[in-house]
């Protein structure tokens, strides 16, 4: 089955810093790729998605590009805010659009 | 904005007891899911449900588990004879017909088996 590897957290940044959270996956074929975010005390939310190679998903200033050659889907944001503090999950589609989640990466942004 | 709700937020039970975790999906959604996350580990898919029957289930979802949509609003996960290793956060999710890739998650129920 599909699997995902995310960088270990927590990632700690100052406000307005540049964010990269690395994600690589193993999969059969070319699955859709998702990033989910979980804010404190809330459920997971779909942040962005890409459904085919070279697609760029974007939302709320976050971006990720589907890189087939490197089987990666790194999450980036140019200038993080304190409100971006959350746990971020990279997830390839495990089939029938059911995400295959990893452990998530905790992001802590300081003022 | 509509949201998925789950009750209770925290459930403590003794080993061997049965528990029922409850979820109210978003009202016009037709697909329903349960996931779990053992502390410090990844979020794992348990089961998906559509049209009053299980669509898919993982290896984790064995005979100990069952799901039900007892009425038009609730979606439940029953765990019979709980074990210590069932302690986890359980998430319910739902999605709309035609938008199945966008699942809306509830805040979770933390189950502690003692």
PDB file of N, CA and C in Angstrom, chain B residues 13-101:
ATOM      1  N   UNK B  13     -13.077   3.816  29.805  1.00  0.00           N
ATOM      2  CA  UNK B  13     -13.791   2.562  29.994  1.00  0.00           C
ATOM      3  C   UNK B  13     -12.822   1.493  30.485  1.00  0.00           C
ATOM      4  N   UNK B  14     -13.396   0.475  31.082  1.00  0.00           N
ATOM      5  CA  UNK B  14     -12.561  -0.621  31.554  1.00  0.00           C
ATOM      6  C   UNK B  14     -12.405  -1.675  30.465  1.00  0.00           C
ATOM      7  N   UNK B  15     -11.293  -2.330  30.484  1.00  0.00           N
ATOM      8  CA  UNK B  15     -11.011  -3.400  29.533  1.00  0.00           C
ATOM      9  C   UNK B  15     -12.147  -4.422  29.546  1.00  0.00           C
ATOM     10  N   UNK B  16     -12.568  -4.817  28.369  1.00  0.00           N
ATOM     11  CA  UNK B  16     -13.638  -5.796  28.252  1.00  0.00           C
ATOM     12  C   UNK B  16     -15.017  -5.193  28.092  1.00  0.00           C
ATOM     13  N   UNK B  17     -15.144  -3.903  28.348  1.00  0.00           N
ATOM     14  CA  UNK B  17     -16.435  -3.237  28.197  1.00  0.00           C
ATOM     15  C   UNK B  17     -16.666  -2.838  26.742  1.00  0.00           C
ATOM     16  N   UNK B  18     -17.914  -2.602  26.426  1.00  0.00           N
ATOM     17  CA  UNK B  18     -18.298  -2.116  25.099  1.00  0.00           C
ATOM     18  C   UNK B  18     -18.428  -0.605  25.136  1.00  0.00           C
ATOM     19  N   UNK B  19     -18.000   0.050  24.076  1.00  0.00           N
ATOM     20  CA  UNK B  19     -18.192   1.497  23.978  1.00  0.00           C
ATOM     21  C   UNK B  19     -18.825   1.824  22.631  1.00  0.00           C
ATOM     22  N   UNK B  20     -19.563   2.898  22.630  1.00  0.00           N
ATOM     23  CA  UNK B  20     -20.140   3.427  21.389  1.00  0.00           C
ATOM     24  C   UNK B  20     -19.703   4.876  21.253  1.00  0.00           C
ATOM     25  N   UNK B  21     -19.028   5.162  20.176  1.00  0.00           N
ATOM     26  CA  UNK B  21     -18.606   6.519  19.872  1.00  0.00           C
ATOM     27  C   UNK B  21     -19.580   7.092  18.844  1.00  0.00           C
ATOM     28  N   UNK B  22     -19.978   8.314  19.079  1.00  0.00           N
ATOM     29  CA  UNK B  22     -21.032   8.900  18.256  1.00  0.00           C
ATOM     30  C   UNK B  22     -20.525  10.069  17.425  1.00  0.00           C
ATOM     31  N   UNK B  23     -21.103  10.193  16.271  1.00  0.00           N
ATOM     32  CA  UNK B  23     -20.707  11.237  15.328  1.00  0.00           C
ATOM     33  C   UNK B  23     -21.977  11.752  14.651  1.00  0.00           C
ATOM     34  N   UNK B  24     -22.023  13.051  14.440  1.00  0.00           N
ATOM     35  CA  UNK B  24     -23.065  13.629  13.606  1.00  0.00           C
ATOM     36  C   UNK B  24     -22.381  14.255  12.407  1.00  0.00           C
ATOM     37  N   UNK B  25     -22.458  13.605  11.246  1.00  0.00           N
ATOM     38  CA  UNK B  25     -21.826  14.159  10.042  1.00  0.00           C
ATOM     39  C   UNK B  25     -22.549  15.409   9.564  1.00  0.00           C
ATOM     40  N   UNK B  26     -21.966  16.071   8.608  1.00  0.00           N
ATOM     41  CA  UNK B  26     -22.610  17.216   7.976  1.00  0.00           C
ATOM     42  C   UNK B  26     -23.836  16.723   7.224  1.00  0.00           C
ATOM     43  N   UNK B  27     -24.916  17.478   7.302  1.00  0.00           N
ATOM     44  CA  UNK B  27     -26.240  16.946   6.976  1.00  0.00           C
ATOM     45  C   UNK B  27     -26.403  16.478   5.535  1.00  0.00           C
ATOM     46  N   UNK B  28     -25.787  17.090   4.568  1.00  0.00           N
ATOM     47  CA  UNK B  28     -26.002  16.667   3.190  1.00  0.00           C
ATOM     48  C   UNK B  28     -24.897  15.734   2.684  1.00  0.00           C
ATOM     49  N   UNK B  29     -24.046  15.284   3.601  1.00  0.00           N
ATOM     50  CA  UNK B  29     -22.973  14.373   3.189  1.00  0.00           C
ATOM     51  C   UNK B  29     -23.479  12.937   3.153  1.00  0.00           C
ATOM     52  N   UNK B  30     -22.882  12.156   2.254  1.00  0.00           N
ATOM     53  CA  UNK B  30     -23.348  10.790   2.056  1.00  0.00           C
ATOM     54  C   UNK B  30     -22.294   9.733   2.370  1.00  0.00           C
ATOM     55  N   UNK B  31     -21.042  10.158   2.502  1.00  0.00           N
ATOM     56  CA  UNK B  31     -19.963   9.215   2.799  1.00  0.00           C
ATOM     57  C   UNK B  31     -19.485   9.482   4.221  1.00  0.00           C
ATOM     58  N   UNK B  32     -19.224   8.419   4.952  1.00  0.00           N
ATOM     59  CA  UNK B  32     -18.825   8.558   6.353  1.00  0.00           C
ATOM     60  C   UNK B  32     -17.635   7.652   6.636  1.00  0.00           C
ATOM     61  N   UNK B  33     -16.796   8.115   7.543  1.00  0.00           N
ATOM     62  CA  UNK B  33     -15.527   7.424   7.794  1.00  0.00           C
ATOM     63  C   UNK B  33     -15.203   7.434   9.284  1.00  0.00           C
ATOM     64  N   UNK B  34     -14.448   6.439   9.697  1.00  0.00           N
ATOM     65  CA  UNK B  34     -13.816   6.448  11.006  1.00  0.00           C
ATOM     66  C   UNK B  34     -12.317   6.212  10.837  1.00  0.00           C
ATOM     67  N   UNK B  35     -11.551   7.004  11.601  1.00  0.00           N
ATOM     68  CA  UNK B  35     -10.103   6.860  11.676  1.00  0.00           C
ATOM     69  C   UNK B  35      -9.720   6.798  13.149  1.00  0.00           C
ATOM     70  N   UNK B  36      -8.525   6.322  13.403  1.00  0.00           N
ATOM     71  CA  UNK B  36      -8.032   6.421  14.771  1.00  0.00           C
ATOM     72  C   UNK B  36      -6.560   6.835  14.752  1.00  0.00           C
ATOM     73  N   UNK B  37      -6.128   7.414  15.875  1.00  0.00           N
ATOM     74  CA  UNK B  37      -4.739   7.811  16.023  1.00  0.00           C
ATOM     75  C   UNK B  37      -4.286   7.425  17.422  1.00  0.00           C
ATOM     76  N   UNK B  38      -3.488   6.396  17.495  1.00  0.00           N
ATOM     77  CA  UNK B  38      -2.869   6.053  18.767  1.00  0.00           C
ATOM     78  C   UNK B  38      -1.827   7.122  19.074  1.00  0.00           C
ATOM     79  N   UNK B  39      -1.701   7.465  20.333  1.00  0.00           N
ATOM     80  CA  UNK B  39      -0.837   8.572  20.741  1.00  0.00           C
ATOM     81  C   UNK B  39       0.563   8.432  20.159  1.00  0.00           C
ATOM     82  N   UNK B  40       0.981   9.478  19.444  1.00  0.00           N
ATOM     83  CA  UNK B  40       2.329   9.495  18.898  1.00  0.00           C
ATOM     84  C   UNK B  40       2.483   8.752  17.597  1.00  0.00           C
ATOM     85  N   UNK B  41       1.390   8.165  17.098  1.00  0.00           N
ATOM     86  CA  UNK B  41       1.473   7.400  15.861  1.00  0.00           C
ATOM     87  C   UNK B  41       0.623   8.053  14.767  1.00  0.00           C
ATOM     88  N   UNK B  42       0.586   7.397  13.636  1.00  0.00           N
ATOM     89  CA  UNK B  42      -0.092   8.018  12.502  1.00  0.00           C
ATOM     90  C   UNK B  42      -1.602   7.831  12.583  1.00  0.00           C
ATOM     91  N   UNK B  43      -2.293   8.659  11.857  1.00  0.00           N
ATOM     92  CA  UNK B  43      -3.745   8.524  11.724  1.00  0.00           C
ATOM     93  C   UNK B  43      -4.021   7.348  10.791  1.00  0.00           C
ATOM     94  N   UNK B  44      -4.853   6.414  11.264  1.00  0.00           N
ATOM     95  CA  UNK B  44      -5.104   5.183  10.504  1.00  0.00           C
ATOM     96  C   UNK B  44      -6.577   5.098  10.104  1.00  0.00           C
ATOM     97  N   UNK B  45      -6.812   4.715   8.885  1.00  0.00           N
ATOM     98  CA  UNK B  45      -8.170   4.502   8.387  1.00  0.00           C
ATOM     99  C   UNK B  45      -8.756   3.232   8.996  1.00  0.00           C
ATOM    100  N   UNK B  46     -10.010   3.325   9.411  1.00  0.00           N
ATOM    101  CA  UNK B  46     -10.708   2.142   9.911  1.00  0.00           C
ATOM    102  C   UNK B  46     -11.744   1.649   8.905  1.00  0.00           C
ATOM    103  N   UNK B  47     -12.674   2.544   8.530  1.00  0.00           N
ATOM    104  CA  UNK B  47     -13.809   2.095   7.742  1.00  0.00           C
ATOM    105  C   UNK B  47     -14.457   3.265   7.027  1.00  0.00           C
ATOM    106  N   UNK B  48     -15.039   2.984   5.874  1.00  0.00           N
ATOM    107  CA  UNK B  48     -15.871   3.954   5.192  1.00  0.00           C
ATOM    108  C   UNK B  48     -17.265   3.355   4.994  1.00  0.00           C
ATOM    109  N   UNK B  49     -18.254   4.218   4.870  1.00  0.00           N
ATOM    110  CA  UNK B  49     -19.656   3.785   4.907  1.00  0.00           C
ATOM    111  C   UNK B  49     -20.433   4.635   3.929  1.00  0.00           C
ATOM    112  N   UNK B  50     -21.202   3.980   3.087  1.00  0.00           N
ATOM    113  CA  UNK B  50     -22.018   4.692   2.103  1.00  0.00           C
ATOM    114  C   UNK B  50     -23.264   3.890   1.820  1.00  0.00           C
ATOM    115  N   UNK B  51     -24.370   4.554   1.710  1.00  0.00           N
ATOM    116  CA  UNK B  51     -25.620   3.904   1.347  1.00  0.00           C
ATOM    117  C   UNK B  51     -25.959   2.778   2.315  1.00  0.00           C
ATOM    118  N   UNK B  52     -25.717   3.043   3.582  1.00  0.00           N
ATOM    119  CA  UNK B  52     -26.058   2.112   4.663  1.00  0.00           C
ATOM    120  C   UNK B  52     -25.277   0.811   4.654  1.00  0.00           C
ATOM    121  N   UNK B  53     -24.102   0.856   4.055  1.00  0.00           N
ATOM    122  CA  UNK B  53     -23.256  -0.315   4.163  1.00  0.00           C
ATOM    123  C   UNK B  53     -21.787   0.080   4.106  1.00  0.00           C
ATOM    124  N   UNK B  54     -20.959  -0.814   4.603  1.00  0.00           N
ATOM    125  CA  UNK B  54     -19.529  -0.569   4.605  1.00  0.00           C
ATOM    126  C   UNK B  54     -19.007  -0.607   3.178  1.00  0.00           C
ATOM    127  N   UNK B  55     -18.257   0.444   2.799  1.00  0.00           N
ATOM    128  CA  UNK B  55     -17.650   0.486   1.473  1.00  0.00           C
ATOM    129  C   UNK B  55     -16.273  -0.153   1.487  1.00  0.00           C
ATOM    130  N   UNK B  56     -15.481   0.262   2.465  1.00  0.00           N
ATOM    131  CA  UNK B  56     -14.140  -0.287   2.611  1.00  0.00           C
ATOM    132  C   UNK B  56     -13.801  -0.371   4.090  1.00  0.00           C
ATOM    133  N   UNK B  57     -12.909  -1.279   4.414  1.00  0.00           N
ATOM    134  CA  UNK B  57     -12.431  -1.348   5.793  1.00  0.00           C
ATOM    135  C   UNK B  57     -10.982  -1.787   5.776  1.00  0.00           C
ATOM    136  N   UNK B  58     -10.265  -1.403   6.814  1.00  0.00           N
ATOM    137  CA  UNK B  58      -8.862  -1.766   6.915  1.00  0.00           C
ATOM    138  C   UNK B  58      -8.724  -3.049   7.727  1.00  0.00           C
ATOM    139  N   UNK B  59      -7.496  -3.504   7.813  1.00  0.00           N
ATOM    140  CA  UNK B  59      -7.215  -4.726   8.589  1.00  0.00           C
ATOM    141  C   UNK B  59      -7.513  -4.520  10.071  1.00  0.00           C
ATOM    142  N   UNK B  60      -7.446  -3.271  10.498  1.00  0.00           N
ATOM    143  CA  UNK B  60      -7.703  -2.979  11.907  1.00  0.00           C
ATOM    144  C   UNK B  60      -9.164  -3.253  12.251  1.00  0.00           C
ATOM    145  N   UNK B  61     -10.032  -3.012  11.307  1.00  0.00           N
ATOM    146  CA  UNK B  61     -11.481  -3.094  11.534  1.00  0.00           C
ATOM    147  C   UNK B  61     -11.901  -4.550  11.503  1.00  0.00           C
ATOM    148  N   UNK B  62     -11.696  -5.228  12.621  1.00  0.00           N
ATOM    149  CA  UNK B  62     -12.047  -6.646  12.684  1.00  0.00           C
ATOM    150  C   UNK B  62     -13.422  -6.815  13.346  1.00  0.00           C
ATOM    151  N   UNK B  63     -13.729  -8.019  13.750  1.00  0.00           N
ATOM    152  CA  UNK B  63     -15.066  -8.318  14.283  1.00  0.00           C
ATOM    153  C   UNK B  63     -15.366  -7.594  15.589  1.00  0.00           C
ATOM    154  N   UNK B  64     -14.353  -7.033  16.174  1.00  0.00           N
ATOM    155  CA  UNK B  64     -14.549  -6.275  17.410  1.00  0.00           C
ATOM    156  C   UNK B  64     -15.280  -4.951  17.138  1.00  0.00           C
ATOM    157  N   UNK B  65     -15.187  -4.493  15.913  1.00  0.00           N
ATOM    158  CA  UNK B  65     -15.727  -3.190  15.544  1.00  0.00           C
ATOM    159  C   UNK B  65     -17.004  -3.338  14.716  1.00  0.00           C
ATOM    160  N   UNK B  66     -17.876  -2.376  14.849  1.00  0.00           N
ATOM    161  CA  UNK B  66     -19.026  -2.299  13.955  1.00  0.00           C
ATOM    162  C   UNK B  66     -19.443  -0.835  13.833  1.00  0.00           C
ATOM    163  N   UNK B  67     -20.089  -0.527  12.721  1.00  0.00           N
ATOM    164  CA  UNK B  67     -20.590   0.829  12.503  1.00  0.00           C
ATOM    165  C   UNK B  67     -22.062   0.750  12.161  1.00  0.00           C
ATOM    166  N   UNK B  68     -22.728   1.865  12.429  1.00  0.00           N
ATOM    167  CA  UNK B  68     -24.157   1.897  12.203  1.00  0.00           C
ATOM    168  C   UNK B  68     -24.591   3.339  11.980  1.00  0.00           C
ATOM    169  N   UNK B  69     -25.603   3.475  11.161  1.00  0.00           N
ATOM    170  CA  UNK B  69     -26.262   4.767  11.030  1.00  0.00           C
ATOM    171  C   UNK B  69     -27.693   4.548  11.512  1.00  0.00           C
ATOM    172  N   UNK B  70     -27.909   4.688  12.793  1.00  0.00           N
ATOM    173  CA  UNK B  70     -29.188   4.278  13.372  1.00  0.00           C
ATOM    174  C   UNK B  70     -30.362   5.174  13.003  1.00  0.00           C
ATOM    175  N   UNK B  71     -30.054   6.396  12.588  1.00  0.00           N
ATOM    176  CA  UNK B  71     -31.123   7.303  12.192  1.00  0.00           C
ATOM    177  C   UNK B  71     -30.564   8.206  11.101  1.00  0.00           C
ATOM    178  N   UNK B  72     -31.272   9.268  10.790  1.00  0.00           N
ATOM    179  CA  UNK B  72     -30.826  10.094   9.674  1.00  0.00           C
ATOM    180  C   UNK B  72     -29.675  11.016   9.978  1.00  0.00           C
ATOM    181  N   UNK B  73     -29.226  11.042  11.243  1.00  0.00           N
ATOM    182  CA  UNK B  73     -28.192  12.014  11.564  1.00  0.00           C
ATOM    183  C   UNK B  73     -26.949  11.409  12.208  1.00  0.00           C
ATOM    184  N   UNK B  74     -27.101  10.364  12.997  1.00  0.00           N
ATOM    185  CA  UNK B  74     -25.958   9.838  13.732  1.00  0.00           C
ATOM    186  C   UNK B  74     -25.223   8.755  12.955  1.00  0.00           C
ATOM    187  N   UNK B  75     -23.938   8.646  13.231  1.00  0.00           N
ATOM    188  CA  UNK B  75     -23.091   7.591  12.669  1.00  0.00           C
ATOM    189  C   UNK B  75     -22.236   7.103  13.827  1.00  0.00           C
ATOM    190  N   UNK B  76     -22.348   5.835  14.172  1.00  0.00           N
ATOM    191  CA  UNK B  76     -21.692   5.351  15.386  1.00  0.00           C
ATOM    192  C   UNK B  76     -20.638   4.296  15.089  1.00  0.00           C
ATOM    193  N   UNK B  77     -19.663   4.246  15.979  1.00  0.00           N
ATOM    194  CA  UNK B  77     -18.644   3.194  15.965  1.00  0.00           C
ATOM    195  C   UNK B  77     -18.759   2.457  17.288  1.00  0.00           C
ATOM    196  N   UNK B  78     -19.005   1.162  17.222  1.00  0.00           N
ATOM    197  CA  UNK B  78     -19.085   0.347  18.418  1.00  0.00           C
ATOM    198  C   UNK B  78     -17.839  -0.519  18.528  1.00  0.00           C
ATOM    199  N   UNK B  79     -17.267  -0.531  19.698  1.00  0.00           N
ATOM    200  CA  UNK B  79     -16.120  -1.397  19.967  1.00  0.00           C
ATOM    201  C   UNK B  79     -16.539  -2.361  21.067  1.00  0.00           C
ATOM    202  N   UNK B  80     -16.609  -3.624  20.710  1.00  0.00           N
ATOM    203  CA  UNK B  80     -16.995  -4.642  21.686  1.00  0.00           C
ATOM    204  C   UNK B  80     -15.765  -5.105  22.451  1.00  0.00           C
ATOM    205  N   UNK B  81     -15.937  -5.368  23.722  1.00  0.00           N
ATOM    206  CA  UNK B  81     -14.856  -5.952  24.520  1.00  0.00           C
ATOM    207  C   UNK B  81     -13.537  -5.222  24.295  1.00  0.00           C
ATOM    208  N   UNK B  82     -13.492  -3.987  24.746  1.00  0.00           N
ATOM    209  CA  UNK B  82     -12.332  -3.142  24.506  1.00  0.00           C
ATOM    210  C   UNK B  82     -11.063  -3.725  25.124  1.00  0.00           C
ATOM    211  N   UNK B  83      -9.957  -3.425  24.450  1.00  0.00           N
ATOM    212  CA  UNK B  83      -8.627  -3.843  24.903  1.00  0.00           C
ATOM    213  C   UNK B  83      -7.800  -2.594  25.192  1.00  0.00           C
ATOM    214  N   UNK B  84      -6.737  -2.784  25.949  1.00  0.00           N
ATOM    215  CA  UNK B  84      -5.882  -1.647  26.284  1.00  0.00           C
ATOM    216  C   UNK B  84      -5.384  -0.939  25.028  1.00  0.00           C
ATOM    217  N   UNK B  85      -5.072  -1.731  24.014  1.00  0.00           N
ATOM    218  CA  UNK B  85      -4.518  -1.165  22.780  1.00  0.00           C
ATOM    219  C   UNK B  85      -5.551  -0.433  21.923  1.00  0.00           C
ATOM    220  N   UNK B  86      -6.798  -0.431  22.347  1.00  0.00           N
ATOM    221  CA  UNK B  86      -7.811   0.377  21.659  1.00  0.00           C
ATOM    222  C   UNK B  86      -7.768   1.835  22.098  1.00  0.00           C
ATOM    223  N   UNK B  87      -6.986   2.120  23.109  1.00  0.00           N
ATOM    224  CA  UNK B  87      -6.857   3.510  23.561  1.00  0.00           C
ATOM    225  C   UNK B  87      -6.269   4.349  22.435  1.00  0.00           C
ATOM    226  N   UNK B  88      -6.994   5.383  22.053  1.00  0.00           N
ATOM    227  CA  UNK B  88      -6.591   6.205  20.912  1.00  0.00           C
ATOM    228  C   UNK B  88      -7.559   7.365  20.784  1.00  0.00           C
ATOM    229  N   UNK B  89      -7.241   8.256  19.869  1.00  0.00           N
ATOM    230  CA  UNK B  89      -8.192   9.288  19.448  1.00  0.00           C
ATOM    231  C   UNK B  89      -8.913   8.747  18.226  1.00  0.00           C
ATOM    232  N   UNK B  90     -10.225   8.809  18.250  1.00  0.00           N
ATOM    233  CA  UNK B  90     -11.036   8.314  17.143  1.00  0.00           C
ATOM    234  C   UNK B  90     -11.678   9.504  16.436  1.00  0.00           C
ATOM    235  N   UNK B  91     -11.446   9.586  15.137  1.00  0.00           N
ATOM    236  CA  UNK B  91     -11.982  10.679  14.335  1.00  0.00           C
ATOM    237  C   UNK B  91     -13.058  10.156  13.392  1.00  0.00           C
ATOM    238  N   UNK B  92     -14.140  10.879  13.344  1.00  0.00           N
ATOM    239  CA  UNK B  92     -15.170  10.652  12.350  1.00  0.00           C
ATOM    240  C   UNK B  92     -14.994  11.683  11.239  1.00  0.00           C
ATOM    241  N   UNK B  93     -15.351  11.329  10.030  1.00  0.00           N
ATOM    242  CA  UNK B  93     -15.293  12.263   8.908  1.00  0.00           C
ATOM    243  C   UNK B  93     -16.455  12.002   7.969  1.00  0.00           C
ATOM    244  N   UNK B  94     -16.803  13.004   7.192  1.00  0.00           N
ATOM    245  CA  UNK B  94     -17.838  12.814   6.184  1.00  0.00           C
ATOM    246  C   UNK B  94     -17.465  13.590   4.929  1.00  0.00           C
ATOM    247  N   UNK B  95     -18.018  13.167   3.825  1.00  0.00           N
ATOM    248  CA  UNK B  95     -17.777  13.890   2.577  1.00  0.00           C
ATOM    249  C   UNK B  95     -19.033  13.848   1.712  1.00  0.00           C
ATOM    250  N   UNK B  96     -19.039  14.790   0.799  1.00  0.00           N
ATOM    251  CA  UNK B  96     -20.200  15.011  -0.043  1.00  0.00           C
ATOM    252  C   UNK B  96     -20.099  14.133  -1.280  1.00  0.00           C
ATOM    253  N   UNK B  97     -21.234  13.706  -1.791  1.00  0.00           N
ATOM    254  CA  UNK B  97     -21.238  12.964  -3.042  1.00  0.00           C
ATOM    255  C   UNK B  97     -20.636  13.832  -4.133  1.00  0.00           C
ATOM    256  N   UNK B  98     -19.666  13.310  -4.867  1.00  0.00           N
ATOM    257  CA  UNK B  98     -19.012  14.062  -5.923  1.00  0.00           C
ATOM    258  C   UNK B  98     -17.817  14.856  -5.447  1.00  0.00           C
ATOM    259  N   UNK B  99     -17.600  14.907  -4.135  1.00  0.00           N
ATOM    260  CA  UNK B  99     -16.435  15.604  -3.558  1.00  0.00           C
ATOM    261  C   UNK B  99     -15.771  14.689  -2.542  1.00  0.00           C
ATOM    262  N   UNK B 100     -15.642  13.422  -2.881  1.00  0.00           N
ATOM    263  CA  UNK B 100     -15.217  12.453  -1.875  1.00  0.00           C
ATOM    264  C   UNK B 100     -13.791  12.681  -1.405  1.00  0.00           C
ATOM    265  N   UNK B 101     -12.987  13.434  -2.181  1.00  0.00           N
ATOM    266  CA  UNK B 101     -11.619  13.680  -1.736  1.00  0.00           C
ATOM    267  C   UNK B 101     -11.567  14.709  -0.619  1.00  0.00           C
TER     268      UNK B 101
END
